[in-house]
């Protein structure tokens, strides 16, 4: 425990703005560094009188403002052109003019928040209610209608007698010593106080409780659940309206779905092989579709490279390789017949693949065949 | 005042009050118990607020079908009220930021109050888009955040820009307001006698100690914030106007919308500030802080913005004729002569004709007259939004899809309730915080600044 009080500063009170400006000027001139002027409102010209360097907060605003702009631009670009590329209103995925409003708002928001936070918490080191000037008569006066100067005891030039004389010569109306508050100096912040821990616990329980209740219970209560239970027929539901009791209806007889033209050569694979011509040209796009469909539907049995190396580990009879002379000599139409009708234990793929997709798969199988049986001439 | 030396600045605060007396006067409402008048006023606004609560309860329980909205008038009172209240907010920022940049000292007496109004008006405005989605508890989806649906918002939509503009506006206004309040809260801290008040004011004034090393940075930040708030306030109503102008509905699809919306917003905002201030200065005896000169200056701004709005109406008519687009021409004839002609002519009378009375100095300085004109302006500006939104939607390109909009009792309850919501905030504000900035007013009292001397 300290019994002696430690001096913080010597303070003087002045009655008029002219006197304080003059005093500040003189004290700065004498070379004091750790002094401050306290006024109820900003007094014009005081920064010059005290010889303060210009405020640096402008740079904070500049840096955070520009990073806001750039950050907004980058995230808008990433969201709308990369992560979620959806064409809306015929605009290009990256439509810069449409980003300007949001970029502007983000700039203003980040610059304003950053500048104010920097001022309060970095420049001023607020909150600080334990400063020695707090709770003094001096503070009461300068908050209302007086003007004060305080020179800190840790200023290298601090000398009580000299400063007292200086203040008197400047017509100070009051001169006062201010000491550190021992209680505040010795006070230690304890984070692990039981009260604080209890508060944390209560906050955790309450927030998780409310979150759980509102997400898992409240949203399923009236009226929040009204959109979930709608008076409509869902797929696969029973229906009382139709005789057959099905909610879903069959298409009208003779309806042909897009991409599913009926197949004329059922049970006649050789005829199909003669008559059918592959209408899908070999192109990057069609090969890509073919690859995707092949990898999805065919590769489990025939293997990624169509070598008959199935991934089914004997759970299903191993299919033949598609690189056999037989298959390579087959026409596209003949393979089409296999995919459409199935062959022995290989099932039909008509319900999974559209006509065009089947042709694309065949193009891809051709590409695989050619890759595995490359000729000298293919290298050129 | 009228004669003589124009180089000398007129004082903005009448008389030469002692700084200490200013503190006393401004903090008096906070230190005295509310009187009967306050409770009467509060009970009125709370009853109106009750209507809002009931109206919203019905809306949430039964759905948006409780409103008069129909197809094609999908936007009606909800959006009219939204635009109206956002507009009201604009005066506050104009006074606190734009007039600050122009070094208009007369703003000091009214800035705090107007800023407070901005915040409450944006609160009120913010209600409407939220309730308009019908299920406001899902409103979080308006903000882009990485979610479990891996969906993102549409950044090219004006409605999304609105989300950003309004929320930025609210945040920046709040920050601006709070920064302005810190020194005042410190004054109150020094004056506080009860322990609880002392703790509250100490907490919120963060330990402000009137240091000039702080004032220097503080003034810098104030300048920066004003510099940002100025384009921000212009952007907000510009973006609100994009909600309409970017669409292709006749009567909406025009490039004049942004400036004309901003002028309208300032116009209605000033009218609202005028109305409320006239009452406040009377009740709290602030006549020499919020002087007749200040009110007159505000009337001049209303005259200016009112004339700009009038010019906007005229230009809309001219362009619709000059463009040769049939649908546009029809829309404007329909506004003036169709089923909503009464709304159109209410708008014209209130917005274009009534502010023209402010050309006369006598009227500019007559408090009761300006009070009435300001009310007219508010009515007119509400109807402006009604005319724009409802007439355009109810009769667009395809006559077969036209429909008339009639508000329901729920619509009316929510409209009245929004005023209750706003004024309840205002009333609580007058009792909770200093409605005039003590620091700013002290700084502009005669004799508060050093006399300029030659070095």
XYZ file of N, CA, C and O in Angstrom, chain A residues 8 17-18 21-22 25 32-47 50 52-59 61-62 65 75-76 78-80 83-84 88 91-93 95 97-99 101-102 104-109 111-113 115-116 119-121 123-124 126-129 131 133-136 139-147 219 222-224 226-227, chain B residues 18-20 23 60-63 105 135 137-138 149-158 160-161 164-169 171-172 175-176 178-179 182-183 186-187 189-192 198 201-221 224-225 228-229 231-232 235-236 239 242 246 438-440 442-444 447-453 455:
728
model
N 0.004 14.224 -9.805
C -0.238 14.049 -11.240
C 0.114 15.332 -11.994
O 0.859 15.299 -12.965
N -11.660 33.000 -22.876
C -10.974 32.296 -23.957
C -9.690 32.998 -24.384
O -8.730 32.334 -24.778
N -9.660 34.333 -24.289
C -8.445 35.049 -24.680
C -7.290 34.675 -23.762
O -6.178 34.405 -24.210
N -5.961 31.127 -24.452
C -5.163 31.018 -25.681
C -3.759 31.548 -25.443
O -2.771 30.935 -25.824
N -3.719 32.690 -24.766
C -2.443 33.325 -24.483
C -1.591 32.402 -23.606
O -0.408 32.162 -23.888
N -0.194 29.415 -25.424
C 0.896 29.825 -26.296
C 2.195 29.944 -25.512
O 3.243 29.431 -25.919
N 7.334 23.205 -22.523
C 6.676 22.102 -21.828
C 6.065 21.181 -22.867
O 5.541 21.630 -23.895
N 6.153 19.877 -22.618
C 5.598 18.932 -23.587
C 4.342 18.262 -23.044
O 3.349 18.120 -23.721
N 4.383 17.833 -21.770
C 3.262 17.066 -21.225
C 2.285 18.001 -20.537
O 2.205 18.045 -19.317
N 1.609 18.771 -21.348
C 0.591 19.645 -20.768
C -0.647 19.548 -21.646
O -0.583 19.084 -22.781
N -1.754 19.957 -21.069
C -2.983 19.896 -21.846
C -3.879 21.051 -21.440
O -3.780 21.565 -20.327
N -4.730 21.439 -22.402
C -5.686 22.516 -22.155
C -7.064 21.871 -22.106
O -7.355 20.977 -22.902
N -7.873 22.278 -21.160
C -9.223 21.710 -21.061
C -10.245 22.828 -21.189
O -10.212 23.779 -20.419
N -11.119 22.703 -22.204
C -12.101 23.761 -22.449
C -13.470 23.134 -22.649
O -13.555 22.014 -23.142
N -14.525 23.851 -22.273
C -15.869 23.261 -22.374
C -16.292 22.995 -23.817
O -17.228 22.251 -24.048
N -15.644 23.619 -24.761
C -15.956 23.424 -26.177
C -14.658 23.706 -26.916
O -13.751 24.314 -26.339
N -14.530 23.273 -28.168
C -13.275 23.535 -28.880
C -13.072 25.034 -29.068
O -13.957 25.715 -29.575
N -11.940 25.544 -28.635
C -11.646 26.975 -28.769
C -10.805 27.170 -30.033
O -9.821 26.466 -30.238
N -11.238 28.110 -30.870
C -10.532 28.333 -32.145
C -9.075 28.692 -31.916
O -8.772 29.467 -31.016
N -8.213 28.158 -32.749
C -6.808 28.548 -32.710
C -6.020 27.861 -31.610
O -4.819 28.094 -31.472
N -6.673 27.017 -30.817
C -5.970 26.403 -29.692
C -4.918 25.403 -30.166
O -3.853 25.274 -29.555
N -5.204 24.694 -31.270
C -4.243 23.698 -31.746
C -2.921 24.360 -32.104
O -1.845 23.843 -31.792
N -1.113 25.552 -28.910
C -0.443 24.467 -28.198
C 0.633 23.801 -29.036
O 1.324 22.900 -28.568
N 0.224 21.746 -31.656
C -0.081 20.330 -31.860
C 0.147 19.974 -33.317
O -0.125 20.786 -34.209
N 0.659 18.774 -33.541
C 0.781 18.296 -34.923
C -0.626 17.994 -35.445
O -1.513 17.679 -34.664
N -0.845 18.103 -36.764
C -2.186 17.860 -37.294
C -2.667 16.445 -36.961
O -1.867 15.516 -36.846
N -3.991 16.320 -36.836
C -4.579 15.019 -36.501
C -4.316 14.007 -37.605
O -4.339 14.335 -38.782
N -4.065 12.759 -37.203
C -3.757 11.722 -38.196
C -4.980 10.905 -38.565
O -4.867 9.930 -39.311
N -6.139 11.288 -38.025
C -7.303 10.428 -38.247
C -7.738 10.378 -39.705
O -8.396 9.431 -40.129
N -7.354 11.426 -40.460
C -7.695 11.414 -41.875
C -7.139 10.191 -42.590
O -7.790 9.606 -43.454
N -5.941 9.767 -42.175
C -5.328 8.601 -42.831
C -6.120 7.334 -42.527
O -6.269 6.464 -43.380
N -9.298 7.151 -42.014
C -10.481 7.158 -42.874
C -10.098 6.749 -44.289
O -10.790 5.951 -44.932
N -8.974 7.274 -44.777
C -8.558 6.983 -46.151
C -8.300 5.486 -46.314
O -8.814 4.845 -47.244
N -11.501 3.421 -45.784
C -12.447 3.687 -46.863
C -12.046 2.934 -48.118
O -12.839 2.210 -48.713
N -15.576 -8.868 -53.265
C -16.555 -9.865 -52.835
C -17.752 -9.886 -53.774
O -18.308 -10.952 -54.032
N -18.142 -8.728 -54.305
C -19.257 -8.741 -55.255
C -18.876 -9.560 -56.489
O -19.669 -10.341 -57.009
N -16.629 -11.947 -56.683
C -16.519 -13.370 -56.367
C -17.907 -13.991 -56.244
O -18.166 -15.063 -56.785
N -18.811 -13.280 -55.547
C -20.148 -13.839 -55.342
C -20.875 -13.974 -56.668
O -21.391 -15.041 -56.993
N -20.912 -12.889 -57.468
C -21.808 -12.950 -58.619
C -21.167 -13.524 -59.868
O -21.883 -13.932 -60.772
N -18.872 -17.642 -57.475
C -19.503 -18.611 -56.598
C -20.947 -18.892 -56.966
O -21.446 -19.981 -56.737
N -21.624 -17.904 -57.526
C -23.059 -18.049 -57.752
C -23.408 -17.384 -59.072
O -24.113 -16.383 -59.101
N -29.008 -12.448 -64.441
C -30.281 -11.845 -64.065
C -30.501 -10.607 -64.910
O -29.618 -9.750 -65.006
N -27.977 -9.071 -67.547
C -26.743 -8.349 -67.258
C -25.588 -9.339 -67.245
O -25.770 -10.508 -66.922
N -24.377 -8.857 -67.566
C -23.230 -9.760 -67.484
C -23.005 -10.173 -66.032
O -23.440 -9.482 -65.108
N -22.323 -11.295 -65.843
C -22.109 -11.779 -64.478
C -21.355 -10.750 -63.657
O -21.678 -10.483 -62.517
N -21.114 -7.168 -63.458
C -21.656 -5.923 -64.018
C -21.267 -4.769 -63.108
O -21.973 -4.439 -62.159
N -21.187 -1.415 -63.209
C -22.024 -0.253 -62.852
C -23.041 -0.579 -61.763
O -23.321 0.254 -60.910
N -23.560 -1.820 -61.796
C -24.563 -2.182 -60.798
C -23.939 -2.394 -59.425
O -24.643 -2.478 -58.435
N -22.618 -2.484 -59.354
C -21.976 -2.679 -58.058
C -21.670 -1.363 -57.346
O -21.353 -1.338 -56.168
N -23.405 1.277 -56.276
C -24.095 1.670 -55.039
C -23.601 0.904 -53.820
O -23.289 1.521 -52.790
N -23.494 -0.407 -53.934
C -23.079 -1.185 -52.773
C -21.636 -0.855 -52.397
O -21.305 -0.697 -51.216
N -20.112 1.928 -52.786
C -20.111 3.235 -52.126
C -20.550 3.104 -50.674
O -19.909 3.639 -49.761
N -21.646 2.374 -50.460
C -22.157 2.263 -49.093
C -21.135 1.571 -48.198
O -20.928 1.976 -47.051
N -20.501 0.541 -48.715
C -19.530 -0.179 -47.890
C -18.333 0.723 -47.563
O -17.808 0.716 -46.453
N -17.934 1.539 -48.542
C -16.841 2.485 -48.295
C -17.177 3.402 -47.134
O -16.404 3.551 -46.176
N -18.353 4.017 -47.222
C -18.749 4.972 -46.184
C -18.849 4.273 -44.835
O -18.357 4.760 -43.815
N -19.442 3.097 -44.853
C -19.652 2.379 -43.599
C -18.325 2.032 -42.947
O -18.100 2.324 -41.765
N -15.296 3.245 -43.473
C -14.485 4.401 -43.090
C -15.042 5.052 -41.829
O -14.293 5.378 -40.908
N -16.364 5.220 -41.761
C -16.931 5.916 -40.596
C -16.708 5.111 -39.332
O -16.275 5.645 -38.307
N -17.019 3.824 -39.397
C -16.877 3.012 -38.190
C -15.415 2.993 -37.752
O -15.097 3.222 -36.587
N -12.944 5.075 -38.358
C -12.390 6.335 -37.851
C -12.840 6.583 -36.418
O -12.043 6.981 -35.567
N -14.136 6.344 -36.168
C -14.634 6.629 -34.829
C -14.032 5.659 -33.818
O -13.585 6.063 -32.735
N -10.492 6.659 -33.170
C -10.385 7.846 -32.326
C -10.620 7.471 -30.865
O -9.815 7.782 -29.992
N -11.724 6.786 -30.599
C -12.096 6.547 -29.205
C -11.162 5.562 -28.525
O -10.725 5.787 -27.408
N -10.860 4.469 -29.205
C -10.202 3.385 -28.488
C -8.692 3.326 -28.730
O -7.970 2.801 -27.913
N -6.714 6.275 -30.286
C -6.112 7.582 -30.053
C -6.351 8.061 -28.621
O -5.457 8.593 -27.995
N -7.579 7.899 -28.125
C -7.905 8.435 -26.797
C -7.732 7.379 -25.708
O -7.783 7.686 -24.540
N -9.919 5.330 -24.716
C -11.147 5.268 -23.936
C -11.582 3.824 -23.869
O -11.147 3.030 -24.691
N -12.457 3.425 -23.012
C -13.002 4.195 -21.899
C -11.983 4.349 -20.778
O -11.254 3.428 -20.485
N -11.936 5.530 -20.205
C -10.990 5.794 -19.130
C -11.651 6.701 -18.112
O -11.588 7.915 -18.204
N -12.327 6.090 -17.158
C -12.967 6.886 -16.124
C -12.119 6.967 -14.882
O -12.536 7.518 -13.882
N -8.984 8.283 -14.880
C -7.957 9.311 -15.045
C -7.954 10.219 -13.810
O -9.017 10.526 -13.270
N -7.784 13.261 -13.410
C -8.555 14.502 -13.498
C -10.031 14.282 -13.195
O -10.749 15.219 -12.880
N -10.479 13.012 -13.308
C -11.906 12.777 -13.070
C -12.239 12.931 -11.608
O -11.442 12.605 -10.733
N -13.441 13.432 -11.373
C -13.919 13.578 -10.006
C -13.270 14.745 -9.283
O -13.322 14.822 -8.068
N -12.641 15.679 -10.010
C -12.044 16.848 -9.363
C -12.900 18.081 -9.624
O -13.706 18.098 -10.568
N -12.294 19.478 -13.130
C -13.065 18.900 -14.234
C -14.465 19.488 -14.278
O -15.000 19.769 -15.338
N -15.072 19.710 -13.097
C -16.413 20.308 -13.044
C -16.406 21.668 -13.718
O -17.298 22.009 -14.480
N -15.341 22.452 -13.428
C -15.302 23.818 -13.958
C -15.063 23.815 -15.461
O -15.756 24.493 -16.207
N -14.089 23.032 -15.924
C -13.803 23.090 -17.363
C -14.911 22.431 -18.176
O -15.003 22.646 -19.381
N -15.765 21.654 -17.532
C -16.867 21.078 -18.303
C -17.963 22.101 -18.500
O -18.834 21.926 -19.347
N -17.938 23.155 -17.725
C -19.066 24.073 -17.796
C -18.694 25.407 -18.433
O -19.064 25.674 -19.560
N -17.925 26.253 -17.733
C -17.698 27.586 -18.298
C -16.302 28.133 -18.027
O -16.060 29.309 -18.205
N -15.380 27.281 -17.553
C -14.025 27.774 -17.297
C -13.046 27.090 -18.261
O -13.394 26.105 -18.912
N -11.824 27.649 -18.291
C -10.820 27.128 -19.209
C -9.602 26.761 -18.384
O -9.133 27.585 -17.596
N -40.314 -21.706 -34.659
C -40.572 -21.685 -36.090
C -41.558 -22.776 -36.511
O -42.046 -22.771 -37.636
N -47.711 -22.084 -34.601
C -48.597 -21.148 -35.299
C -48.177 -19.728 -34.931
O -47.879 -19.484 -33.764
N -48.125 -18.753 -35.834
C -48.405 -18.855 -37.259
C -47.152 -19.105 -38.087
O -47.228 -19.048 -39.309
N -46.031 -19.357 -37.428
C -44.794 -19.452 -38.209
C -44.784 -20.661 -39.136
O -44.081 -20.684 -40.115
N -47.244 -21.761 -40.866
C -48.353 -21.779 -41.812
C -47.918 -22.007 -43.243
O -48.690 -22.486 -44.056
N -46.700 -21.613 -43.566
C -46.261 -21.843 -44.935
C -45.834 -23.290 -45.141
O -45.690 -23.750 -46.257
N -25.077 33.355 -20.212
C -23.894 32.788 -19.576
C -23.817 31.313 -19.926
O -24.844 30.635 -20.042
N -22.587 30.827 -20.088
C -22.426 29.434 -20.494
C -23.089 28.490 -19.491
O -23.734 27.520 -19.848
N -22.911 28.852 -18.209
C -23.470 28.000 -17.165
C -25.000 27.922 -17.285
O -25.602 26.861 -17.105
N -26.087 25.476 -19.928
C -26.078 24.106 -19.405
C -27.349 23.817 -18.636
O -28.008 22.799 -18.841
N -49.182 -10.162 -39.314
C -48.334 -11.340 -39.194
C -49.165 -12.599 -39.031
O -48.806 -13.661 -39.521
N -50.287 -12.467 -38.319
C -51.073 -13.671 -38.066
C -51.779 -14.137 -39.334
O -51.676 -15.283 -39.728
N -52.476 -13.202 -39.983
C -53.257 -13.616 -41.154
C -52.517 -13.411 -42.467
O -52.930 -13.928 -43.484
N -51.471 -12.590 -42.442
C -50.721 -12.372 -43.683
C -51.019 -11.034 -44.316
O -51.902 -10.284 -43.888
N -23.602 28.421 -38.955
C -23.618 28.263 -37.501
C -25.012 28.138 -36.933
O -25.195 27.622 -35.835
N -43.096 -12.220 -43.669
C -42.565 -13.033 -42.581
C -41.237 -12.432 -42.141
O -40.171 -12.866 -42.546
N -39.445 -12.506 -39.703
C -38.408 -13.285 -39.007
C -37.452 -13.940 -40.005
O -36.427 -14.480 -39.613
N -37.791 -13.875 -41.286
C -36.856 -14.391 -42.286
C -36.072 -13.254 -42.954
O -35.397 -13.469 -43.952
N -27.883 -22.725 -47.553
C -28.485 -22.986 -48.867
C -27.501 -22.680 -49.995
O -27.856 -22.783 -51.144
N -26.309 -22.247 -49.677
C -25.344 -21.671 -50.623
C -25.986 -20.749 -51.644
O -25.709 -20.810 -52.829
N -26.867 -19.874 -51.151
C -27.477 -18.852 -52.003
C -26.850 -17.509 -51.688
O -26.432 -17.260 -50.565
N -26.813 -16.625 -52.695
C -26.389 -15.254 -52.458
C -27.472 -14.316 -52.926
O -28.309 -14.690 -53.742
N -27.427 -13.084 -52.428
C -28.409 -12.101 -52.858
C -28.041 -11.592 -54.251
O -26.941 -11.830 -54.726
N -28.991 -10.876 -54.858
C -28.758 -10.354 -56.199
C -28.209 -8.936 -56.110
O -28.938 -7.987 -55.861
N -26.919 -8.811 -56.330
C -26.277 -7.511 -56.135
C -26.611 -6.502 -57.224
O -26.225 -5.357 -57.127
N -27.290 -6.929 -58.257
C -27.624 -5.961 -59.306
C -29.030 -5.408 -59.119
O -29.525 -4.706 -59.984
N -29.669 -5.741 -58.004
C -31.041 -5.281 -57.811
C -31.089 -4.047 -56.924
O -30.465 -4.012 -55.866
N -31.866 -3.021 -57.341
C -31.992 -1.821 -56.508
C -32.547 -2.132 -55.125
O -32.241 -1.426 -54.175
N -31.793 -4.580 -53.287
C -30.668 -4.976 -52.447
C -29.804 -3.757 -52.115
O -29.324 -3.606 -51.002
N -29.651 -2.866 -53.093
C -28.911 -1.620 -52.815
C -29.576 -0.886 -51.662
O -28.901 -0.298 -50.816
N -28.520 -2.072 -48.336
C -27.215 -1.525 -47.967
C -27.327 -0.042 -47.626
O -26.747 0.424 -46.646
N -28.061 0.699 -48.446
C -28.124 2.146 -48.238
C -28.779 2.462 -46.908
O -28.253 3.245 -46.119
N -29.931 1.833 -46.644
C -30.658 2.191 -45.428
C -29.905 1.727 -44.192
O -29.805 2.453 -43.203
N -29.318 0.536 -44.245
C -28.625 0.100 -43.029
C -27.347 0.900 -42.807
O -27.014 1.222 -41.672
N -26.655 1.271 -43.888
C -25.483 2.134 -43.722
C -25.907 3.486 -43.158
O -25.277 4.030 -42.252
N -26.984 3.988 -43.702
C -27.470 5.299 -43.277
C -27.785 5.288 -41.791
O -27.382 6.181 -41.038
N -26.645 3.227 -39.492
C -25.433 3.043 -38.681
C -24.632 4.334 -38.605
O -24.241 4.769 -37.514
N -24.411 4.957 -39.760
C -23.589 6.168 -39.756
C -24.283 7.284 -38.986
O -23.652 8.022 -38.230
N -23.759 6.640 -35.320
C -22.391 6.937 -34.906
C -22.195 8.447 -34.780
O -21.668 8.955 -33.797
N -22.662 9.144 -35.807
C -22.523 10.591 -35.866
C -23.182 11.220 -34.642
O -22.629 12.096 -33.968
N -23.934 9.771 -31.784
C -23.285 9.398 -30.531
C -22.000 10.191 -30.335
O -21.733 10.692 -29.240
N -21.233 10.334 -31.397
C -20.000 11.117 -31.280
C -20.330 12.528 -30.824
O -19.669 13.091 -29.945
N -21.082 12.621 -26.948
C -20.107 12.267 -25.903
C -19.760 13.451 -24.987
O -19.883 13.333 -23.771
N -19.363 14.632 -25.531
C -19.024 15.727 -24.614
C -20.224 16.186 -23.784
O -20.063 16.538 -22.619
N -20.628 14.031 -20.971
C -19.614 14.321 -19.948
C -20.039 15.520 -19.117
O -19.808 15.556 -17.904
N -20.681 16.505 -19.738
C -21.191 17.646 -18.961
C -22.217 17.144 -17.951
O -22.181 17.491 -16.765
N -22.434 14.212 -16.761
C -21.743 13.429 -15.743
C -21.250 14.341 -14.620
O -21.390 14.039 -13.443
N -20.691 15.477 -15.015
C -20.169 16.395 -14.004
C -21.290 17.007 -13.187
O -21.097 17.363 -12.034
N -22.466 17.175 -13.800
C -23.584 17.792 -13.089
C -24.376 16.789 -12.262
O -25.139 17.184 -11.379
N -24.221 15.494 -12.580
C -25.101 14.498 -11.961
C -24.873 14.448 -10.459
O -23.752 14.557 -9.974
N -24.822 9.101 -12.413
C -23.384 9.282 -12.572
C -22.780 8.060 -13.286
O -21.982 8.188 -14.210
N -23.962 8.076 -17.019
C -23.304 9.092 -17.840
C -21.807 8.813 -17.962
O -21.206 9.039 -19.002
N -21.189 8.310 -16.880
C -19.759 7.993 -16.976
C -19.536 6.901 -18.008
O -18.607 6.957 -18.803
N -20.406 5.897 -17.974
C -20.243 4.795 -18.921
C -20.320 5.304 -20.346
O -19.470 5.000 -21.177
N -21.340 6.102 -20.631
C -21.547 6.491 -22.026
C -20.672 7.656 -22.461
O -20.463 7.842 -23.654
N -20.159 8.453 -21.520
C -19.248 9.509 -21.961
C -17.824 8.968 -22.032
O -16.917 9.691 -22.431
N -17.624 7.704 -21.669
C -16.365 6.989 -21.879
C -15.172 7.613 -21.188
O -14.043 7.239 -21.447
N -15.398 8.601 -20.323
C -14.268 9.249 -19.665
C -13.771 10.466 -20.435
O -12.598 10.819 -20.363
N -14.645 11.097 -21.168
C -14.289 12.322 -21.898
C -13.808 13.369 -20.910
O -14.407 13.546 -19.850
N -12.661 14.068 -21.196
C -12.204 15.046 -20.207
C -11.907 16.414 -20.806
O -11.072 17.141 -20.296
N -12.562 16.756 -21.904
C -12.538 18.117 -22.455
C -11.133 18.564 -22.817
O -10.843 19.747 -22.860
N -10.262 17.590 -23.034
C -8.885 17.926 -23.344
C -8.789 18.464 -24.760
O -9.460 17.978 -25.666
N -7.934 19.474 -24.940
C -7.822 20.019 -26.292
C -7.109 19.052 -27.221
O -7.346 19.057 -28.418
N -6.257 18.181 -26.652
C -5.644 17.156 -27.505
C -6.722 16.222 -28.049
O -6.553 15.628 -29.102
N -7.802 16.095 -27.318
C -8.929 15.310 -27.816
C -9.804 16.124 -28.754
O -10.210 15.651 -29.801
N -10.079 17.367 -28.337
C -10.926 18.215 -29.196
C -10.376 18.262 -30.615
O -11.123 18.249 -31.580
N -9.044 18.303 -30.724
C -8.445 18.435 -32.051
C -8.844 17.249 -32.931
O -9.348 17.425 -34.040
N -8.662 16.013 -32.401
C -9.032 14.832 -33.179
C -10.543 14.738 -33.351
O -11.037 14.304 -34.382
N -11.228 15.164 -32.302
C -12.686 15.092 -32.328
C -13.241 15.939 -33.466
O -14.102 15.512 -34.228
N -12.721 17.146 -33.583
C -13.214 18.005 -34.656
C -12.871 17.431 -36.019
O -13.642 17.533 -36.964
N -11.701 16.788 -36.100
C -11.316 16.143 -37.355
C -12.312 15.061 -37.711
O -12.788 14.976 -38.846
N -12.628 14.224 -36.729
C -13.567 13.129 -36.991
C -14.930 13.681 -37.359
O -15.602 13.169 -38.252
N -14.764 14.590 -40.885
C -14.736 13.415 -41.763
C -16.131 12.805 -41.851
O -16.621 12.475 -42.936
N -16.773 12.675 -40.688
C -18.112 12.080 -40.695
C -19.069 12.935 -41.509
O -19.881 12.420 -42.277
N -18.499 12.288 -45.073
C -19.066 11.033 -45.564
C -20.587 11.064 -45.561
O -21.226 10.516 -46.452
N -21.159 11.700 -44.533
C -22.619 11.679 -44.422
C -23.259 12.460 -45.563
O -24.375 12.147 -45.978
N -22.431 12.816 -49.009
C -22.780 11.986 -50.165
C -23.676 10.817 -49.766
O -24.486 10.350 -50.563
N -23.547 10.367 -48.523
C -24.369 9.228 -48.101
C -25.842 9.588 -48.150
O -26.658 8.840 -48.689
N -27.021 9.642 -51.516
C -27.108 8.310 -52.126
C -28.341 7.564 -51.644
O -28.931 6.803 -52.388
N -28.736 7.803 -50.396
C -29.830 6.997 -49.860
C -31.114 7.229 -50.642
O -31.738 6.293 -51.139
N -30.933 5.961 -54.175
C -31.121 4.521 -54.306
C -32.586 4.155 -54.081
O -33.130 3.289 -54.765
N -34.188 4.586 -57.182
C -33.857 3.525 -58.147
C -34.853 2.372 -58.047
O -35.099 1.684 -59.032
N -35.458 2.160 -61.954
C -34.802 1.089 -62.696
C -35.827 0.133 -63.311
O -35.517 -0.626 -64.206
N -25.184 21.118 -26.079
C -24.685 22.164 -25.189
C -23.344 22.669 -25.687
O -23.085 23.869 -25.735
N -22.471 21.727 -26.058
C -21.132 22.103 -26.477
C -21.179 22.999 -27.706
O -20.547 24.058 -27.754
N -21.963 22.579 -28.698
C -21.975 23.361 -29.941
C -22.584 24.736 -29.726
O -22.129 25.714 -30.307
N -22.633 26.461 -26.920
C -21.702 27.302 -26.151
C -20.637 27.883 -27.069
O -20.228 29.027 -26.916
N -20.182 27.068 -28.027
C -19.079 27.508 -28.877
C -19.466 28.660 -29.785
O -18.591 29.350 -30.297
N -20.761 28.873 -30.006
C -21.133 29.964 -30.912
C -21.785 31.140 -30.194
O -22.242 32.082 -30.830
N -18.692 35.970 -27.692
C -17.654 36.036 -26.667
C -17.090 34.692 -26.289
O -16.252 34.602 -25.401
N -17.549 33.627 -26.943
C -17.054 32.303 -26.574
C -15.734 31.995 -27.240
O -15.018 31.104 -26.817
N -15.431 32.692 -28.301
C -14.177 32.426 -28.998
C -13.225 33.598 -28.776
O -13.658 34.723 -28.567
N -11.931 33.315 -28.793
C -10.966 34.397 -28.564
C -11.138 35.499 -29.598
O -11.473 35.212 -30.749
N -10.927 36.751 -29.180
C -10.989 37.843 -30.154
C -9.761 37.740 -31.035
O -8.692 37.350 -30.582
N -9.943 38.048 -32.314
C -8.790 37.919 -33.212
C -7.844 39.059 -32.971
O -8.229 40.214 -32.993
N -6.618 38.716 -32.695
C -5.654 39.794 -32.520
C -4.477 39.573 -33.469
O -4.167 38.444 -33.851
N -0.664 39.321 -34.541
C 0.549 38.886 -33.858
C 1.715 39.757 -34.256
O 1.828 40.161 -35.384
